[in-house]
XYZ file of N, CA and C in Angstrom:
324
model
N 0.845 -1.488 -0.065
C 0.218 -0.207 0.068
C 0.973 1.369 -0.140
N 0.490 2.163 -0.627
C 1.370 3.624 -0.813
C 0.082 5.014 -0.306
N 0.632 5.850 0.036
C 0.154 7.109 0.092
C 0.539 7.855 -1.008
N -0.293 8.721 -1.813
C -0.142 9.573 -3.045
C -0.599 11.134 -2.720
N 0.050 11.795 -3.075
C -0.009 13.145 -2.858
C 0.406 13.600 -4.080
N -0.742 14.337 -4.311
C -1.042 15.110 -6.092
C -1.533 16.456 -6.070
N -0.484 17.309 -6.599
C -0.679 18.568 -6.583
C -1.825 19.219 -7.452
N -2.750 20.212 -6.956
C -3.809 20.665 -7.487
C -3.199 21.274 -8.792
N -4.033 21.427 -9.985
C -3.640 21.716 -11.236
C -3.817 23.162 -11.121
N -2.801 23.806 -11.617
C -2.656 25.281 -11.479
C -2.821 26.249 -10.219
N -2.202 24.994 -9.084
C -1.998 25.557 -8.107
C -0.986 26.951 -7.610
N -0.162 26.962 -8.329
C 0.708 28.270 -8.409
C 0.155 29.616 -8.686
N -0.740 29.589 -9.700
C -1.438 30.523 -10.074
C -2.609 31.274 -8.591
N -2.798 30.345 -7.992
C -3.656 30.515 -7.088
C -3.150 30.987 -5.692
N -1.703 30.291 -5.814
C -1.146 30.761 -4.484
C -0.348 32.212 -5.007
N 0.084 32.855 -6.088
C 0.389 33.877 -6.444
C -0.587 35.119 -6.218
N -1.828 34.335 -6.524
C -2.845 35.544 -6.087
C -2.793 35.653 -4.665
N -3.238 34.773 -3.861
C -3.253 34.778 -2.648
C -2.166 35.606 -1.834
N -0.969 35.203 -2.402
C 0.138 36.123 -1.928
C 0.138 37.283 -2.157
N -0.123 38.111 -3.416
C -0.356 39.268 -4.026
C -1.207 39.821 -2.842
N -2.518 39.480 -2.523
C -3.584 39.834 -1.763
C -2.714 40.090 -0.413
N -2.303 38.812 0.361
C -1.730 39.485 1.673
C -0.638 40.191 1.875
N 0.276 40.178 0.566
C 1.295 41.326 0.819
C 0.607 42.786 0.540
N -0.504 42.965 -0.303
C -1.197 44.140 -0.052
C -1.983 44.497 1.354
N -2.252 43.451 1.877
C -3.051 43.739 3.459
C -1.914 43.976 4.206
N -0.777 43.578 4.032
C 0.433 43.497 4.723
C 0.681 45.060 4.940
N 0.911 45.612 3.624
C 1.479 46.888 3.435
C 0.716 47.897 3.897
N -0.509 47.905 3.889
C -1.690 49.213 4.298
C -2.322 48.858 5.270
N -3.468 48.094 5.083
C -4.598 47.849 6.212
C -3.785 47.197 7.736
N -2.985 46.420 7.238
C -2.662 45.519 8.686
C -1.855 46.619 9.468
N -0.662 47.532 8.697
C 0.008 48.595 9.570
C -0.919 49.015 10.305
N -1.931 49.796 9.417
C -2.844 50.777 10.144
C -3.765 50.418 10.893
N -4.321 49.256 10.799
C -5.615 48.601 11.783
C -4.881 48.184 12.854
N -3.803 47.747 12.943
C -3.045 46.969 14.327
C -1.788 47.937 14.593
N -1.679 48.956 14.057
C -0.355 49.521 14.484
C 0.697 48.950 14.758
N 1.070 48.299 14.070
C 2.177 47.284 13.747
C 3.478 47.851 13.502
N 4.392 47.988 14.290
C 5.839 48.169 14.143
C 6.970 47.163 13.741
N 6.512 46.756 12.856
C 7.388 45.427 12.208
C 7.499 45.508 10.621
N 8.028 44.478 10.073
C 8.067 44.709 8.847
C 7.209 43.823 8.120
N 5.912 44.162 8.106
C 4.716 43.166 7.655
C 4.987 42.461 6.280
N 5.133 43.191 5.569
C 5.379 42.923 4.119
C 6.757 41.632 4.092
N 7.831 42.300 4.630
C 8.724 41.497 4.901
C 8.469 39.510 5.190
N 7.625 39.939 6.435
C 7.271 38.878 6.940
C 6.328 37.846 6.107
N 5.368 38.658 5.222
C 4.879 37.832 4.476
C 5.638 37.394 3.619
N 6.453 38.019 2.814
C 7.674 37.631 1.864
C 8.213 36.437 2.013
N 8.572 36.260 3.477
C 9.516 35.093 4.197
C 8.612 34.053 4.179
N 7.526 34.180 4.905
C 6.396 33.137 4.641
C 6.006 32.623 3.527
N 5.857 33.354 2.394
C 5.175 33.011 0.942
C 6.844 31.989 0.294
N 7.689 32.301 0.934
C 8.776 31.894 0.003
C 8.964 30.395 0.432
N 8.562 30.358 1.942
C 8.513 29.031 2.436
C 7.421 28.181 1.901
N 6.309 28.868 1.818
C 4.742 28.191 1.393
C 5.095 27.789 0.021
N 5.733 28.477 -0.890
C 6.191 28.214 -2.402
C 6.929 27.125 -2.398
N 8.232 26.866 -1.540
C 9.045 25.830 -1.475
C 8.760 24.319 -1.153
N 7.510 24.591 -0.417
C 6.629 23.527 -0.310
C 5.729 22.406 -1.381
N 5.587 23.525 -2.410
C 5.135 23.165 -3.723
C 5.681 22.296 -4.710
N 7.414 21.848 -4.244
C 7.910 21.273 -5.047
C 8.449 19.821 -4.172
N 7.412 18.581 -4.646
C 7.151 17.656 -3.957
C 8.475 16.492 -3.785
N 9.774 16.731 -4.944
C 10.760 15.950 -5.173
C 11.704 16.922 -3.567
N 11.683 18.002 -3.509
C 12.258 18.488 -2.471
C 11.789 17.845 -1.351
N 10.275 17.865 -1.027
C 9.691 17.422 0.292
C 9.814 15.920 0.549
N 10.179 15.223 -0.728
C 10.504 13.694 -0.810
C 11.971 13.919 -0.280
N 13.001 14.623 -0.379
C 14.207 14.598 0.097
C 14.453 15.085 1.303
N 13.246 15.913 1.618
C 13.296 16.135 3.121
C 12.744 14.998 3.943
N 12.091 14.478 3.589
C 11.464 12.893 4.309
C 12.452 12.057 4.469
N 13.077 11.835 3.526
C 14.555 10.975 3.443
C 15.255 11.384 4.774
N 15.455 13.031 4.447
C 16.531 13.306 5.634
C 15.965 12.880 6.836
N 14.589 13.470 7.342
C 14.056 13.248 8.661
C 14.207 11.603 8.875
N 13.923 11.253 7.981
C 13.675 9.544 8.250
C 15.483 9.190 9.126
N 16.493 9.397 8.169
C 17.961 9.120 8.580
C 17.999 9.728 9.626
N 17.735 11.073 10.032
C 17.944 11.711 11.137
C 17.511 10.879 12.312
N 16.117 10.660 12.258
C 15.071 9.839 13.466
C 15.738 8.611 13.844
N 16.312 7.978 12.828
C 16.704 6.720 13.116
C 17.734 6.692 14.082
N 18.759 8.034 13.793
C 19.702 7.952 15.086
C 19.500 8.503 16.326
N 18.406 8.417 16.562
C 17.981 9.130 18.017
C 16.999 7.976 18.831
N 17.085 8.394 20.176
C 15.760 7.255 20.865
C 14.660 7.424 20.293
N 14.294 8.146 19.985
C 12.773 8.116 19.075
C 12.623 7.110 17.753
N 13.668 6.544 17.665
C 13.646 5.772 16.337
C 12.768 4.559 16.545
N 12.084 4.070 17.838
C 11.378 3.194 18.295
C 9.638 3.710 18.226
N 9.532 4.828 18.237
C 8.321 5.489 18.386
C 7.799 6.488 17.333
N 8.470 7.189 16.685
C 8.212 8.060 15.409
C 8.623 7.432 14.144
N 7.478 7.175 13.512
C 7.852 6.460 12.055
C 7.707 7.503 10.758
N 8.146 7.540 10.223
C 7.995 8.131 9.001
C 7.845 7.247 7.816
N 7.179 7.679 6.814
C 6.729 6.871 5.528
C 8.156 7.021 4.406
N 8.654 5.793 3.788
C 9.595 5.843 2.903
C 9.503 6.222 1.684
N 10.011 6.994 1.084
C 9.828 7.821 -0.298
C 9.945 6.886 -1.272
N 9.051 6.775 -1.978
C 9.322 5.872 -3.313
C 9.359 6.279 -4.601
N 10.757 6.792 -4.796
C 11.215 7.763 -5.621
C 10.804 7.386 -7.065
N 10.703 6.312 -7.392
C 10.697 5.704 -8.998
C 8.929 6.390 -9.642
N 8.140 6.796 -8.677
C 6.681 7.290 -9.001
C 6.837 8.810 -8.476
N 7.367 9.645 -8.173
C 7.375 10.579 -7.262
C 7.858 11.650 -8.785
N 7.582 12.719 -8.631
C 7.799 13.931 -9.654
C 7.570 15.066 -8.690
N 7.909 16.339 -9.318
C 7.690 17.793 -8.379
C 6.243 17.946 -8.041
N 5.297 17.078 -8.785
C 3.638 17.286 -8.654
C 3.221 16.287 -8.051
N 3.997 14.607 -7.585
C 3.255 14.059 -7.460
C 4.668 13.425 -6.315
N 4.152 13.120 -4.944
C 4.590 12.320 -4.051
C 3.912 11.028 -3.758
N 5.236 9.888 -3.617
C 4.298 8.666 -3.375
C 5.192 8.060 -2.381
N 4.825 7.517 -1.051
C 5.567 6.976 -0.179
C 4.688 5.563 0.322
N 5.489 5.095 1.411
C 4.533 3.953 1.776
C 3.568 4.494 2.631
N 2.630 3.326 3.115
C 1.553 3.603 3.604
C 1.812 3.157 5.421
N 1.722 3.848 6.400
C 1.828 3.882 7.369
C 0.600 3.844 8.137
N 0.207 2.864 8.851
C -0.845 2.852 9.427
C -0.804 3.198 11.119
N -1.044 4.530 11.911
C -1.008 4.681 12.726
C -1.699 6.284 13.209
N -1.174 6.922 14.423
C -1.784 7.756 14.713
C -0.679 9.204 14.469
N -1.388 10.253 13.856
C -0.556 11.407 13.249
C -0.116 12.262 14.824
N 0.966 12.737 14.742
C 1.696 13.486 15.844
C 0.900 14.328 16.481
N 0.097 15.406 15.611
C -0.585 16.249 15.942
C -1.880 15.845 16.804
N -2.023 14.481 16.406
C -3.325 14.121 17.072
C -3.181 13.053 18.540
N -1.794 12.894 18.795
C -1.574 12.042 20.050
C -1.079 12.999 21.194
């Protein structure tokens, strides 16, 4: 059994529009309404870059492999499981991993 994560078509366009709107809000209304003394546009830009980086499923697969390698070197290796990435079926828009039955960390 495998888990397959498929990126929505044209998601980049939707994210670009969302980021534009967030950036516009951060530049004007957010600062004015909340009297913020911070670089709200810079914060939105940094958040947006990280968000866009998450769209590269090949990179997400590499990150997953790195996580598995690192967790195996800790005492948590017996209690924290992460699925193995199945490279032969992955692309920048499709991520395939082994299926793991269990409870999500954020639910335990």
